[in-house]
XYZ file of N, CA and C in Angstrom:
828
model
N -38.429 -16.042 8.993
C -38.150 -14.555 7.763
C -36.067 -15.372 7.737
N -36.153 -15.750 5.874
C -33.949 -15.674 6.382
C -32.705 -14.709 6.885
N -31.964 -15.175 7.145
C -31.230 -14.319 7.453
C -30.806 -12.589 6.283
N -30.849 -13.353 5.215
C -30.677 -12.274 4.672
C -32.121 -11.345 4.074
N -33.190 -11.412 4.601
C -34.482 -10.905 5.195
C -34.459 -9.888 6.230
N -34.539 -10.774 7.701
C -33.560 -10.535 8.628
C -32.376 -9.201 8.090
N -31.592 -8.920 8.203
C -30.327 -7.534 7.405
C -31.210 -7.131 6.730
N -32.397 -6.953 5.743
C -32.444 -6.121 4.887
C -33.402 -5.557 6.190
N -33.762 -5.896 6.752
C -34.882 -4.826 7.547
C -34.754 -4.295 8.679
N -32.840 -4.317 8.621
C -33.003 -3.060 9.829
C -32.639 -1.937 8.628
N -32.978 -2.124 7.731
C -32.565 -0.692 6.468
C -34.069 0.822 6.730
N -33.489 1.499 6.443
C -34.572 2.513 6.296
C -35.724 2.212 4.709
N -36.116 1.591 4.441
C -36.262 1.922 2.446
C -37.903 2.517 2.613
N -37.560 3.871 1.527
C -38.229 4.755 0.750
C -38.560 4.373 -0.152
N -37.158 4.503 -1.538
C -37.381 4.446 -2.593
C -36.251 3.668 -3.152
N -36.944 3.203 -4.326
C -35.831 1.996 -5.437
C -34.530 2.285 -4.696
N -33.634 3.081 -4.796
C -32.688 3.675 -4.442
C -31.982 2.955 -3.092
N -32.835 3.373 -2.254
C -32.780 3.005 -0.718
C -32.528 1.554 -1.011
N -33.726 0.509 -1.707
C -34.110 -0.761 -1.192
C -32.079 -1.307 -2.405
N -32.160 -0.858 -3.725
C -30.700 -1.533 -3.967
C -29.683 -1.627 -3.220
N -29.660 0.243 -3.045
C -27.933 0.057 -1.734
C -27.958 -0.462 -0.263
N -29.654 -0.663 -0.109
C -29.593 -1.797 1.399
C -29.234 -3.111 0.731
N -29.603 -3.654 -0.394
C -29.473 -4.738 -1.363
C -27.810 -5.723 -1.237
N -27.374 -4.019 -2.226
C -25.891 -4.746 -1.958
C -25.121 -4.783 -1.298
N -25.693 -4.010 -0.058
C -25.213 -3.588 1.197
C -25.166 -5.073 2.039
N -26.329 -5.385 2.112
C -26.275 -6.751 2.859
C -25.105 -7.523 2.519
N -25.703 -7.710 0.711
C -24.647 -8.740 -0.152
C -23.042 -8.535 0.800
N -23.398 -7.591 1.039
C -21.119 -7.131 1.323
C -20.922 -7.651 2.080
N -22.091 -7.876 3.440
C -21.767 -8.033 4.315
C -21.856 -9.419 4.911
N -22.561 -10.640 3.866
C -22.262 -11.952 3.985
C -21.419 -12.195 2.444
N -20.563 -11.559 2.205
C -19.418 -11.576 1.317
C -18.378 -11.741 2.178
N -18.105 -10.848 2.822
C -16.588 -10.623 3.926
C -17.504 -12.092 4.714
N -18.146 -11.852 5.891
C -18.360 -13.342 6.050
C -17.984 -14.650 6.210
N -18.289 -14.445 4.060
C -18.080 -16.356 3.142
C -16.128 -16.286 3.395
N -15.482 -14.065 2.674
C -13.972 -14.743 2.938
C -13.494 -15.248 4.454
N -14.545 -14.050 5.300
C -13.732 -14.338 6.773
C -13.833 -16.027 6.500
N -14.435 -16.907 6.829
C -14.913 -18.262 6.961
C -13.354 -19.489 6.346
N -12.875 -18.690 5.044
C -12.197 -18.796 3.917
C -10.848 -18.555 4.390
N -10.746 -18.289 5.644
C -9.710 -17.138 6.225
C -8.813 -16.779 4.825
N -9.385 -15.657 4.604
C -8.690 -14.886 3.337
C -8.133 -12.878 3.529
N -8.575 -13.206 5.332
C -7.549 -12.000 5.456
C -6.783 -12.147 6.084
N -6.316 -13.653 6.027
C -5.240 -13.920 6.301
C -3.810 -13.437 5.560
N -4.583 -13.507 4.337
C -3.320 -13.028 3.576
C -3.565 -11.315 2.957
N -5.017 -10.855 3.128
C -5.558 -10.012 3.064
C -5.951 -8.411 3.134
N -6.836 -7.718 3.334
C -6.936 -6.766 3.975
C -8.019 -5.457 3.181
N -8.567 -5.767 3.952
C -10.313 -4.751 2.872
C -10.026 -3.214 3.087
N -9.885 -2.411 1.950
C -10.120 -0.942 1.769
C -11.102 -0.397 0.953
N -11.188 0.644 0.947
C -12.333 1.854 -0.275
C -13.317 2.409 0.852
N -14.094 2.809 -0.374
C -15.378 3.226 -0.026
C -16.112 2.034 0.796
N -16.349 0.903 0.417
C -17.062 0.214 0.647
C -16.899 0.257 2.514
N -15.115 -0.037 2.375
C -15.288 -0.795 4.246
C -15.055 0.730 4.850
N -15.032 2.511 4.032
C -15.466 3.128 5.023
C -17.029 3.245 5.488
N -17.528 2.204 3.974
C -19.269 2.440 4.754
C -19.177 1.686 6.207
N -18.979 0.192 5.854
C -19.693 -0.360 6.537
C -18.785 -0.640 7.226
N -17.344 -0.159 8.269
C -16.757 0.326 9.699
C -16.923 0.863 10.275
N -16.648 2.057 9.011
C -16.757 4.025 10.167
C -18.647 4.287 10.271
N -19.489 3.798 9.529
C -20.813 3.868 9.228
C -20.753 5.997 8.352
N -19.493 5.679 7.457
C -20.308 6.934 6.190
C -21.834 7.403 5.816
N -21.857 8.696 6.022
C -23.012 8.565 5.608
C -23.874 8.400 3.900
N -22.908 6.964 3.347
C -23.461 7.018 2.249
C -22.771 5.623 1.596
N -23.761 5.224 0.416
C -23.625 3.589 0.254
C -22.259 3.523 -0.565
N -22.286 1.942 -1.036
C -21.273 1.632 -1.377
C -21.548 0.750 -2.912
N -20.469 0.061 -3.298
C -21.236 -1.331 -4.641
C -20.473 -1.771 -4.561
N -18.663 -1.772 -4.723
C -17.835 -2.592 -4.929
C -17.067 -3.114 -3.703
N -16.137 -4.563 -3.606
C -16.205 -4.617 -2.776
C -14.194 -4.341 -2.631
N -13.279 -4.041 -2.298
C -12.055 -3.595 -2.464
C -10.499 -4.210 -1.389
N -9.652 -5.173 -1.620
C -8.649 -5.794 -1.010
C -7.395 -5.406 -1.567
N -6.695 -5.337 -0.606
C -5.321 -5.776 -1.034
C -4.773 -6.979 -0.225
N -3.709 -7.490 -1.258
C -2.784 -8.909 -0.413
C -2.541 -7.767 0.393
N -1.514 -8.524 1.099
C -0.813 -7.793 2.218
C 0.735 -8.111 1.999
N 1.389 -9.098 0.993
C 2.195 -9.077 0.054
C 1.755 -9.743 -0.929
N 3.172 -8.950 -2.546
C 2.807 -9.382 -3.599
C 2.308 -11.146 -3.961
N 1.687 -11.735 -4.798
C 1.147 -12.783 -4.734
C 0.531 -12.845 -6.695
N 1.650 -12.800 -7.568
C 1.121 -13.132 -8.788
C 0.517 -14.418 -8.835
N -0.037 -15.539 -8.749
C -0.573 -16.946 -8.935
C -1.856 -16.622 -7.023
N -1.658 -15.816 -7.000
C -3.269 -15.333 -6.062
C -4.841 -15.937 -7.032
N -5.414 -16.111 -6.962
C -6.856 -16.446 -7.579
C -8.499 -16.225 -7.046
N -9.049 -15.546 -7.409
C -9.955 -15.231 -6.114
C -11.054 -17.004 -5.706
N -10.902 -17.293 -6.917
C -12.356 -18.694 -7.678
C -11.787 -19.596 -6.485
N -10.864 -19.472 -5.882
C -10.076 -20.558 -4.603
C -11.632 -20.566 -3.434
N -12.145 -19.294 -3.337
C -13.268 -18.503 -2.155
C -14.562 -18.740 -2.696
N -14.489 -18.824 -4.088
C -16.018 -18.771 -4.358
C -17.334 -19.663 -3.653
N -16.785 -21.182 -3.638
C -17.609 -22.041 -3.076
C -17.887 -22.200 -1.532
N -17.087 -21.374 -0.400
C -17.336 -20.822 0.632
C -17.621 -19.145 0.814
N -17.848 -18.412 -0.231
C -18.915 -17.456 0.063
C -20.232 -17.734 -0.525
N -20.085 -18.373 -1.872
C -22.539 -19.643 -2.518
C -22.578 -19.870 -0.968
N -21.848 -20.885 0.131
C -22.243 -21.342 1.130
C -22.497 -20.074 1.719
N -22.129 -19.360 2.182
C -22.325 -17.863 3.238
C -24.079 -17.594 3.053
N -24.035 -17.663 1.527
C -24.638 -17.281 1.202
C -26.463 -18.205 1.220
N -26.332 -18.894 1.474
C -26.664 -20.851 1.095
C -27.952 -21.088 2.319
N -26.564 -19.788 3.272
C -27.092 -19.958 5.188
C -27.825 -18.546 5.611
N -27.523 -17.677 4.116
C -28.664 -16.736 4.966
C -29.760 -16.646 3.908
N -30.048 -17.565 3.061
C -31.339 -17.695 1.895
C -31.446 -17.260 0.810
N -30.278 -17.285 0.850
C -29.637 -16.711 -1.269
C -29.277 -18.053 -1.588
N -29.457 -17.750 -3.198
C -28.413 -18.619 -3.674
C -27.664 -17.479 -5.344
N -26.412 -17.703 -4.920
C -25.621 -16.641 -5.833
C -25.107 -17.443 -6.676
N -24.994 -16.293 -8.227
C -23.699 -16.988 -9.015
C -22.044 -15.706 -9.199
N -21.465 -16.381 -9.353
C -20.584 -15.785 -9.342
C -19.203 -16.219 -10.181
N -19.069 -14.729 -10.929
C -18.540 -14.713 -12.323
C -16.897 -14.243 -12.202
N -15.495 -15.316 -12.329
C -14.497 -14.587 -12.312
C -14.478 -13.895 -13.471
N -13.453 -12.346 -14.307
C -13.500 -11.322 -15.382
C -12.271 -11.954 -15.536
N -12.482 -12.023 -16.443
C -11.589 -12.965 -17.444
C -10.528 -11.777 -17.782
N -9.113 -11.641 -17.743
C -8.781 -10.168 -18.078
C -8.560 -9.981 -19.623
N -8.772 -8.681 -20.151
C -7.459 -9.011 -21.466
C -6.153 -8.556 -21.665
N -6.179 -7.934 -20.303
C -4.523 -7.547 -20.429
C -3.784 -8.566 -19.168
N -2.536 -7.939 -19.054
C -2.261 -9.110 -17.694
C -2.642 -7.083 -16.837
N -2.899 -7.470 -15.575
C -2.705 -6.164 -14.395
C -2.602 -7.187 -13.327
N -2.671 -6.021 -12.103
C -2.137 -6.338 -10.945
C -3.719 -6.673 -9.950
N -4.429 -6.671 -10.444
C -6.177 -6.766 -10.002
C -6.907 -8.480 -10.958
N -7.555 -8.906 -9.768
C -7.614 -10.630 -9.764
C -9.613 -9.694 -9.877
N -10.746 -9.426 -10.777
C -11.444 -9.405 -10.191
C -13.029 -10.739 -10.542
N -13.747 -10.613 -9.866
C -14.707 -11.468 -9.708
C -16.603 -10.243 -9.359
N -17.352 -10.931 -9.735
C -18.664 -10.519 -10.563
C -19.332 -11.264 -8.916
N -20.370 -11.116 -8.316
C -21.426 -11.822 -7.477
C -22.614 -10.965 -8.182
N -23.465 -12.479 -8.404
C -24.972 -11.346 -8.911
C -25.926 -13.417 -7.360
N -27.102 -11.561 -7.779
C -28.219 -13.130 -6.768
C -28.704 -13.748 -7.743
N -28.771 -14.973 -7.741
C -29.364 -16.173 -8.302
C -30.967 -15.823 -8.057
N -32.020 -15.017 -8.035
C -33.269 -15.821 -7.615
C -34.228 -15.302 -8.932
N -35.502 -15.433 -8.684
C -35.596 -15.282 -9.380
C -36.320 -13.521 -9.286
N -36.170 -13.368 -8.628
C -37.037 -11.303 -8.570
C -35.702 -10.906 -8.957
N -34.229 -11.359 -8.805
C -33.526 -10.326 -9.259
C -32.975 -10.794 -10.631
N -33.785 -11.936 -11.385
C -33.231 -12.181 -12.615
C -33.842 -11.147 -13.716
N -35.965 -10.000 -12.920
C -36.478 -9.267 -13.270
C -35.199 -8.723 -13.289
N -34.725 -8.501 -11.885
C -34.182 -7.217 -12.186
C -32.937 -6.310 -13.164
N -32.219 -8.129 -13.421
C -31.049 -7.399 -14.666
C -31.973 -7.671 -15.827
N -32.983 -8.206 -16.498
C -33.733 -6.640 -17.402
C -33.757 -5.326 -17.157
N -33.339 -4.537 -16.266
C -33.739 -3.208 -16.349
C -32.087 -2.859 -15.589
N -32.081 -1.673 -16.081
C -31.401 -0.635 -14.990
C -30.069 -1.278 -13.946
N -31.141 -1.730 -12.927
C -31.456 -1.680 -11.770
C -30.653 -3.859 -10.975
N -30.049 -4.276 -11.839
C -28.871 -4.913 -11.711
C -28.348 -5.057 -9.548
N -28.518 -6.076 -9.289
C -28.025 -6.079 -8.334
C -26.797 -7.603 -7.696
N -25.988 -6.138 -8.087
C -24.811 -7.249 -8.708
C -23.679 -6.600 -7.476
N -22.535 -6.850 -7.764
C -20.882 -6.692 -6.986
C -19.930 -6.875 -7.091
N -19.196 -6.029 -6.628
C -17.978 -6.341 -7.957
C -16.493 -7.093 -6.807
N -15.645 -7.374 -6.903
C -14.803 -8.090 -5.416
C -13.148 -7.566 -6.255
N -12.814 -6.973 -6.159
C -11.466 -6.419 -6.298
C -10.382 -6.760 -5.689
N -9.313 -7.254 -5.827
C -7.898 -7.535 -5.019
C -6.923 -7.153 -6.012
N -6.430 -6.897 -5.261
C -4.492 -5.749 -5.693
C -3.325 -7.018 -5.309
N -3.374 -7.844 -7.016
C -2.282 -9.226 -6.327
C -0.971 -8.322 -6.023
N -0.492 -6.919 -6.711
C 0.881 -6.770 -6.288
C 0.696 -5.055 -5.691
N -0.090 -4.994 -4.804
C -0.191 -3.805 -3.835
C 1.373 -2.644 -3.347
N 1.082 -1.518 -3.052
C 1.531 -0.510 -2.614
C 1.726 -1.047 -1.473
N 2.644 -0.983 -1.480
C 3.016 -1.431 0.532
C 3.352 -0.232 1.057
N 3.609 -0.503 2.783
C 3.775 0.818 3.262
C 2.136 1.281 3.761
N 1.293 0.799 3.995
C 0.302 0.905 4.938
C 0.038 -0.149 5.977
N -0.729 0.261 6.844
C -1.174 -0.360 8.312
C -2.724 -0.902 8.263
N -2.209 -1.811 9.011
C -4.011 -2.743 9.189
C -3.889 -3.117 10.898
N -5.411 -3.169 10.650
C -6.345 -3.399 11.842
C -7.288 -4.195 11.664
N -7.990 -4.588 12.678
C -8.927 -6.150 13.345
C -10.341 -5.221 13.437
N -11.615 -5.049 11.803
C -13.010 -4.479 12.836
C -13.353 -5.681 13.065
N -14.421 -4.980 14.082
C -15.745 -6.220 14.277
C -17.028 -5.877 12.728
N -17.110 -7.006 12.560
C -19.167 -6.462 12.233
C -19.688 -7.583 13.000
N -20.658 -7.369 12.921
C -21.515 -8.419 13.964
C -23.263 -9.236 13.162
N -22.986 -8.645 11.980
C -23.282 -9.259 10.557
C -23.273 -10.054 9.392
N -23.482 -11.281 8.992
C -24.565 -12.172 9.267
C -24.459 -12.373 11.263
N -22.982 -12.613 10.933
C -22.669 -13.638 12.651
C -21.115 -12.678 12.790
N -20.572 -12.600 14.585
C -19.279 -11.660 14.713
C -18.814 -12.418 13.908
N -17.914 -11.852 13.571
C -16.038 -11.728 12.576
C -15.616 -10.434 12.934
N -14.175 -10.692 12.287
C -13.214 -10.289 12.568
C -12.588 -9.329 11.426
N -12.269 -8.359 10.908
C -12.294 -8.405 8.710
C -11.262 -7.213 8.424
N -9.809 -7.985 8.844
C -8.594 -7.063 8.333
C -9.322 -5.477 7.762
N -9.019 -4.568 7.746
C -8.894 -3.244 7.714
C -7.602 -1.971 7.237
N -7.469 -1.918 5.971
C -6.783 -0.608 6.627
C -6.657 0.370 7.830
N -5.730 0.476 8.300
C -6.353 1.834 8.499
C -6.389 3.136 8.353
N -7.409 3.939 9.637
C -7.139 5.665 8.442
C -7.454 6.081 6.977
N -5.773 6.085 8.356
C -4.955 7.366 6.991
C -4.414 6.371 5.875
N -4.515 5.661 6.419
C -3.893 4.335 4.408
C -5.282 4.450 3.326
N -6.863 4.424 4.299
C -7.477 4.403 3.735
C -7.967 5.636 2.946
N -7.551 7.360 4.001
C -7.786 8.192 3.119
C -6.620 8.551 2.279
N -5.299 7.913 2.287
C -4.465 8.049 0.993
C -4.666 7.575 0.408
N -5.406 6.152 -0.116
C -5.722 5.149 -1.518
C -7.131 5.781 -2.246
N -7.887 6.711 -1.414
C -9.268 7.055 -1.376
C -8.118 8.417 -2.158
N -7.735 9.442 -1.662
C -6.940 11.011 -2.135
C -5.913 9.856 -4.259
N -5.108 8.689 -3.805
C -4.927 8.680 -4.899
C -5.598 8.102 -6.298
N -7.082 8.145 -5.775
C -8.059 7.430 -6.815
C -8.921 9.145 -7.233
N -9.569 10.065 -6.464
C -9.997 11.134 -6.362
C -8.541 11.966 -7.533
N -7.501 11.409 -7.718
C -6.389 12.825 -8.343
C -6.532 11.857 -9.657
N -5.912 10.601 -9.615
C -5.458 10.124 -10.594
C -5.878 9.393 -11.364
N -7.859 9.114 -11.040
C -9.092 8.147 -11.808
C -8.821 8.786 -12.930
N -9.158 7.566 -14.220
C -8.901 7.407 -15.522
C -10.441 7.813 -16.179
N -11.404 8.499 -15.700
C -12.376 7.960 -16.363
C -12.486 9.209 -16.952
N -12.764 8.854 -18.199
C -12.100 10.054 -19.701
C -14.263 10.997 -19.492
N -15.106 10.081 -19.526
C -16.413 10.883 -19.576
C -17.448 11.030 -18.655
N -16.494 10.609 -17.136
C -17.486 10.778 -15.570
C -16.546 11.423 -14.441
N -17.047 11.170 -13.858
C -16.243 11.549 -12.207
C -17.172 10.586 -11.376
N -16.390 10.389 -9.832
C -17.090 9.644 -9.398
C -17.068 10.437 -7.786
N -18.065 10.429 -7.907
C -18.390 11.735 -6.983
C -18.735 10.954 -5.280
N -18.781 9.861 -5.357
C -17.695 8.803 -3.853
C -16.816 9.445 -3.556
N -15.886 9.781 -4.249
C -14.908 9.656 -3.602
C -14.461 11.488 -3.027
N -15.274 12.075 -3.961
C -15.668 13.447 -3.254
C -15.911 13.839 -2.041
N -16.892 12.912 -1.978
C -17.998 13.000 -0.403
C -16.713 12.018 -0.094
N -16.408 11.629 0.336
C -15.132 10.488 1.002
C -14.362 11.571 1.734
N -14.012 12.493 0.467
C -12.293 13.740 0.949
C -13.036 14.709 1.848
N -14.379 14.845 1.331
C -15.433 15.713 2.875
C -15.172 14.911 3.779
N -15.064 13.958 4.569
C -15.525 12.954 5.033
C -14.349 12.762 6.005
N -13.053 12.785 5.402
C -11.823 12.420 5.648
C -11.442 14.302 6.777
N -11.684 15.342 6.082
C -11.167 16.539 6.489
C -12.367 16.765 7.591
N -13.826 16.599 7.319
C -14.472 16.814 8.281
C -13.646 16.311 9.532
N -13.922 14.766 9.653
C -13.567 14.434 11.143
C -11.598 14.193 11.106
N -11.316 15.123 10.460
C -9.830 15.248 11.013
C -9.050 14.128 11.075
N -9.419 13.552 10.102
C -8.416 12.452 10.033
C -7.010 12.447 9.491
N -5.430 11.619 9.734
C -4.389 12.695 8.868
C -4.934 11.500 8.032
N -3.458 11.868 6.670
C -3.598 10.933 5.707
C -1.939 10.520 5.396
N -2.007 9.355 5.414
C -0.682 8.840 5.546
C 0.375 9.692 3.785
N 1.328 10.734 4.175
C 1.467 10.751 2.300
C 2.632 10.009 1.867
N 2.722 8.751 3.187
C 3.712 7.935 2.732
C 3.372 7.861 1.508
N 2.079 6.574 1.981
C 1.359 5.555 1.590
C 0.749 6.347 0.278
N 0.708 7.304 0.231
C 0.319 8.291 -1.098
C 1.370 7.916 -1.845
N 2.593 8.370 -1.906
C 3.338 8.014 -2.542
C 4.562 7.549 -3.474
N 3.666 6.677 -2.750
C 3.918 4.103 -2.378
C 2.717 4.268 -3.785
N 1.913 4.609 -3.427
C 0.763 4.218 -4.606
C 1.029 4.604 -6.065
N 1.319 6.489 -5.983
C 1.478 7.184 -7.022
C 3.272 6.011 -8.145
N 3.561 5.634 -7.193
C 5.519 4.909 -7.610
C 3.917 3.513 -8.041
N 3.934 2.944 -7.272
C 3.191 1.340 -8.346
C 2.812 1.739 -9.495
N 1.772 2.890 -9.153
C 0.246 2.756 -10.327
C 0.657 3.960 -11.345
N 2.234 4.507 -11.208
C 3.058 5.070 -12.631
C 2.283 6.210 -13.031
N 1.847 6.673 -11.579
C 0.736 8.037 -11.798
C 1.703 8.980 -12.507
N 2.393 9.645 -11.667
C 3.175 10.212 -12.134
C 4.692 10.071 -12.836
N 5.700 10.638 -13.478
C 6.464 10.428 -13.957
C 7.846 11.160 -13.901
N 9.082 10.283 -12.949
C 10.236 10.927 -12.512
C 9.833 12.547 -11.517
N 8.887 12.386 -10.850
C 9.119 13.215 -9.852
C 8.848 12.117 -8.145
N 9.786 13.330 -7.482
C 9.724 12.783 -5.926
C 8.755 13.845 -5.245
N 8.005 12.867 -4.762
C 6.041 14.664 -4.636
C 6.738 14.582 -3.612
N 6.256 15.602 -3.336
C 5.953 16.531 -1.097
C 5.234 17.143 -1.221
N 4.987 17.864 -0.125
C 3.531 17.828 0.057
C 3.321 18.889 -0.561
N 3.777 19.978 -0.415
C 3.088 21.099 -1.729
C 2.977 20.967 -3.292
N 3.534 19.461 -3.760
C 3.280 19.493 -4.485
C 1.879 18.824 -4.794
N 1.865 17.715 -3.330
C 0.469 17.138 -3.813
C -1.362 18.198 -3.642
N -0.620 19.077 -2.756
C -1.278 20.026 -2.022
C -1.425 20.730 -3.801
N -0.381 21.059 -4.514
C -0.744 21.720 -5.711
C -1.604 20.852 -6.947
N -0.962 19.763 -6.967
C -1.612 18.488 -7.762
C -3.141 18.502 -7.966
N -4.020 18.524 -6.669
C -4.441 18.715 -5.928
C -5.712 19.020 -6.428
N -5.274 20.346 -6.250
C -5.893 21.929 -6.310
C -5.932 22.273 -8.013
N -5.371 22.258 -8.664
C -5.167 21.630 -9.765
C -6.284 20.905 -10.086
N -7.069 19.302 -9.951
C -7.594 18.752 -10.099
C -9.205 19.401 -9.773
N -9.336 19.436 -8.743
C -10.250 20.776 -8.177
C -10.435 21.130 -8.851
N -9.681 22.055 -9.442
C -10.552 23.476 -10.451
C -10.791 22.718 -12.275
N -10.271 21.839 -12.550
C -10.528 21.187 -13.225
C -11.758 20.393 -13.498
N -12.139 19.564 -12.615
C -13.552 19.568 -12.386
C -15.395 19.561 -12.254
N -15.924 19.525 -13.316
C -17.397 19.426 -12.845
C -17.907 18.763 -11.564
N -18.579 20.536 -10.841
C -18.734 19.748 -9.579
C -20.703 19.430 -9.801
N -21.085 19.942 -10.708
C -21.691 19.554 -11.204
C -22.449 17.865 -11.734
N -21.568 17.541 -11.766
C -21.505 15.640 -12.747
C -20.962 15.141 -10.943
N -20.005 15.604 -10.301
C -20.131 15.523 -8.896
C -21.269 15.207 -8.118
N -22.124 15.838 -7.445
C -22.918 16.026 -7.231
C -24.231 15.049 -8.230
N -24.381 14.624 -9.171
C -24.846 13.784 -9.543
C -24.326 12.821 -9.334
N -22.973 11.970 -10.377
C -22.755 11.155 -9.487
C -23.607 10.438 -7.894
N -22.926 11.245 -6.780
C -23.094 10.527 -5.706
C -24.684 10.636 -4.796
N -25.330 11.010 -5.438
C -26.631 11.567 -5.309
C -27.426 9.765 -4.943
N -27.637 9.145 -5.713
C -28.164 8.027 -5.526
C -27.277 7.703 -4.145
N -26.272 7.603 -4.097
C -26.198 6.969 -2.779
C -25.751 7.408 -1.323
N -26.547 8.540 -1.870
C -27.046 9.237 -0.301
C -28.411 9.610 -0.280
N -28.852 9.687 1.352
C -29.946 10.243 2.054
C -29.911 11.544 2.203
N -28.823 12.166 2.332
C -29.203 14.025 2.749
C -29.217 14.745 1.007
N -29.539 15.018 1.054
C -29.243 15.757 -1.105
C -28.488 17.119 -0.688
N -29.441 17.976 0.775
C -29.253 18.970 1.520
C -26.878 18.601 1.459
N -27.183 18.347 2.024
C -25.302 17.954 2.114
C -24.251 18.354 1.155
N -25.386 18.300 -0.029
C -24.495 19.134 -1.496
C -24.049 20.005 -2.018
N -25.544 20.975 -0.906
C -25.620 21.941 -1.215
C -23.886 22.677 -1.564
N -23.348 22.781 -0.805
C -22.409 24.081 0.097
C -20.994 23.131 -1.059
N -21.316 22.386 -2.083
C -20.115 21.934 -3.198
C -20.621 23.008 -4.086
N -18.410 23.387 -4.100
C -18.462 23.989 -5.233
C -17.006 23.791 -5.604
N -16.112 24.092 -6.490
C -14.625 24.753 -6.829
C -14.006 25.309 -5.295
N -14.929 26.444 -4.907
C -14.808 27.233 -3.846
C -14.020 26.081 -2.983
N -15.540 25.524 -2.358
C -15.475 24.651 -0.599
C -14.708 23.471 -1.114
N -14.401 23.281 -2.041
C -12.918 21.518 -1.963
C -11.940 22.639 -2.012
N -11.083 23.231 -2.795
C -10.104 23.807 -2.755
C -10.027 24.439 -0.882
N -11.038 24.688 -0.474
C -10.835 25.299 1.092
C -10.421 23.793 1.773
N -11.575 22.804 1.795
C -11.128 21.719 2.298
C -9.601 20.713 1.968
N -9.310 21.578 0.995
C -7.583 21.182 0.756
C -6.912 21.467 1.209
N -7.240 22.619 1.220
C -6.249 23.516 2.482
C -6.040 22.933 4.102
N -7.060 22.385 4.107
C -7.407 21.739 5.635
C -7.062 20.182 6.078
N -6.517 20.048 4.644
C -6.201 18.516 5.029
C -4.597 17.641 6.317
N -4.866 17.575 6.973
C -3.357 17.307 7.678
C -2.410 16.142 7.099
N -1.743 15.856 7.992
C -0.927 14.601 7.034
C 0.195 13.866 8.683
N -0.215 12.352 8.115
C 0.525 11.876 9.248
C 1.577 11.107 8.785
C-alpha cells in the first residue's frame, strides 16, 4: 500500500464528505512535509484553521494552507518550493500538479493551487468535488506574533513552525469580524471561535490590533478591548446563523454540536473571551 493510502486508511470514512475531507487533510500533511524539506519553516510560520485542525485536533476539517513570513519579503515566490513538494507526493505514491495563482492586482498574498493529478481525480474535477487545496503566504505580514515548533508524525516525523494559540486566535477573530464576503459567511470561523472560548485560550489583543492596522480594517481608530467587544457583537447580530451552520456542516462529524448555535449563544461567547 502506498504511503498516501496508508495515511488515508487512518480516517473513518462513511460519506463522500468524509472521503473528501480526509483526502484534503492527507494532502495538507504531505505538503507540509515537502515545505519542511525545502527549508520553508526557516522563514515562515503556519497559521489559520488548518493549523488548528492538524496540530490541535479541532473536530472540524479544513481546506486551505495559510502561512505568514516571519519578516516582510516582497520578492518571496512560492514556485521555488514546487519541485520539493512534488517529490514528496511522488514518494507517497501520488503525482500532483501545482499552479501559481496569477495576481490580478498587487497584493501581499502569494498563492498557489495544488491538485492530485491521478485519473480518479480527473474524474472528480468534472464534478463539484475537486480534490484541490490552496496555499497562501502573507509576504508582508502583520507582526507582533510568536511561534512555536509543533511535531507532525505523518508522512514522517518533522517539526513545523506554527503561530502560538493566542496569535492563531487573534488571526481568526480578525477574519471572523472583517472578512469581506458579500454573499456568504464562513462557518468554520464561528466554529473556531467557539473552540477557542471553550478551551479558555487567551486572545493576543495586540496582535489582533496589528492585523487591523495592516489590513486597514478600520479607519482612524485606536482600538480598545471595549471597541473589540462592541464590533464583535455587532457582527454577531448582523450574521445569519443558519447560513453559518450550513457552511460548516460538511466539515464536521457531529451536526448535533451546532444545535445550540444562535445569535444569543454567540453573544454569550463574546462575553467569555479572555485576553492575553
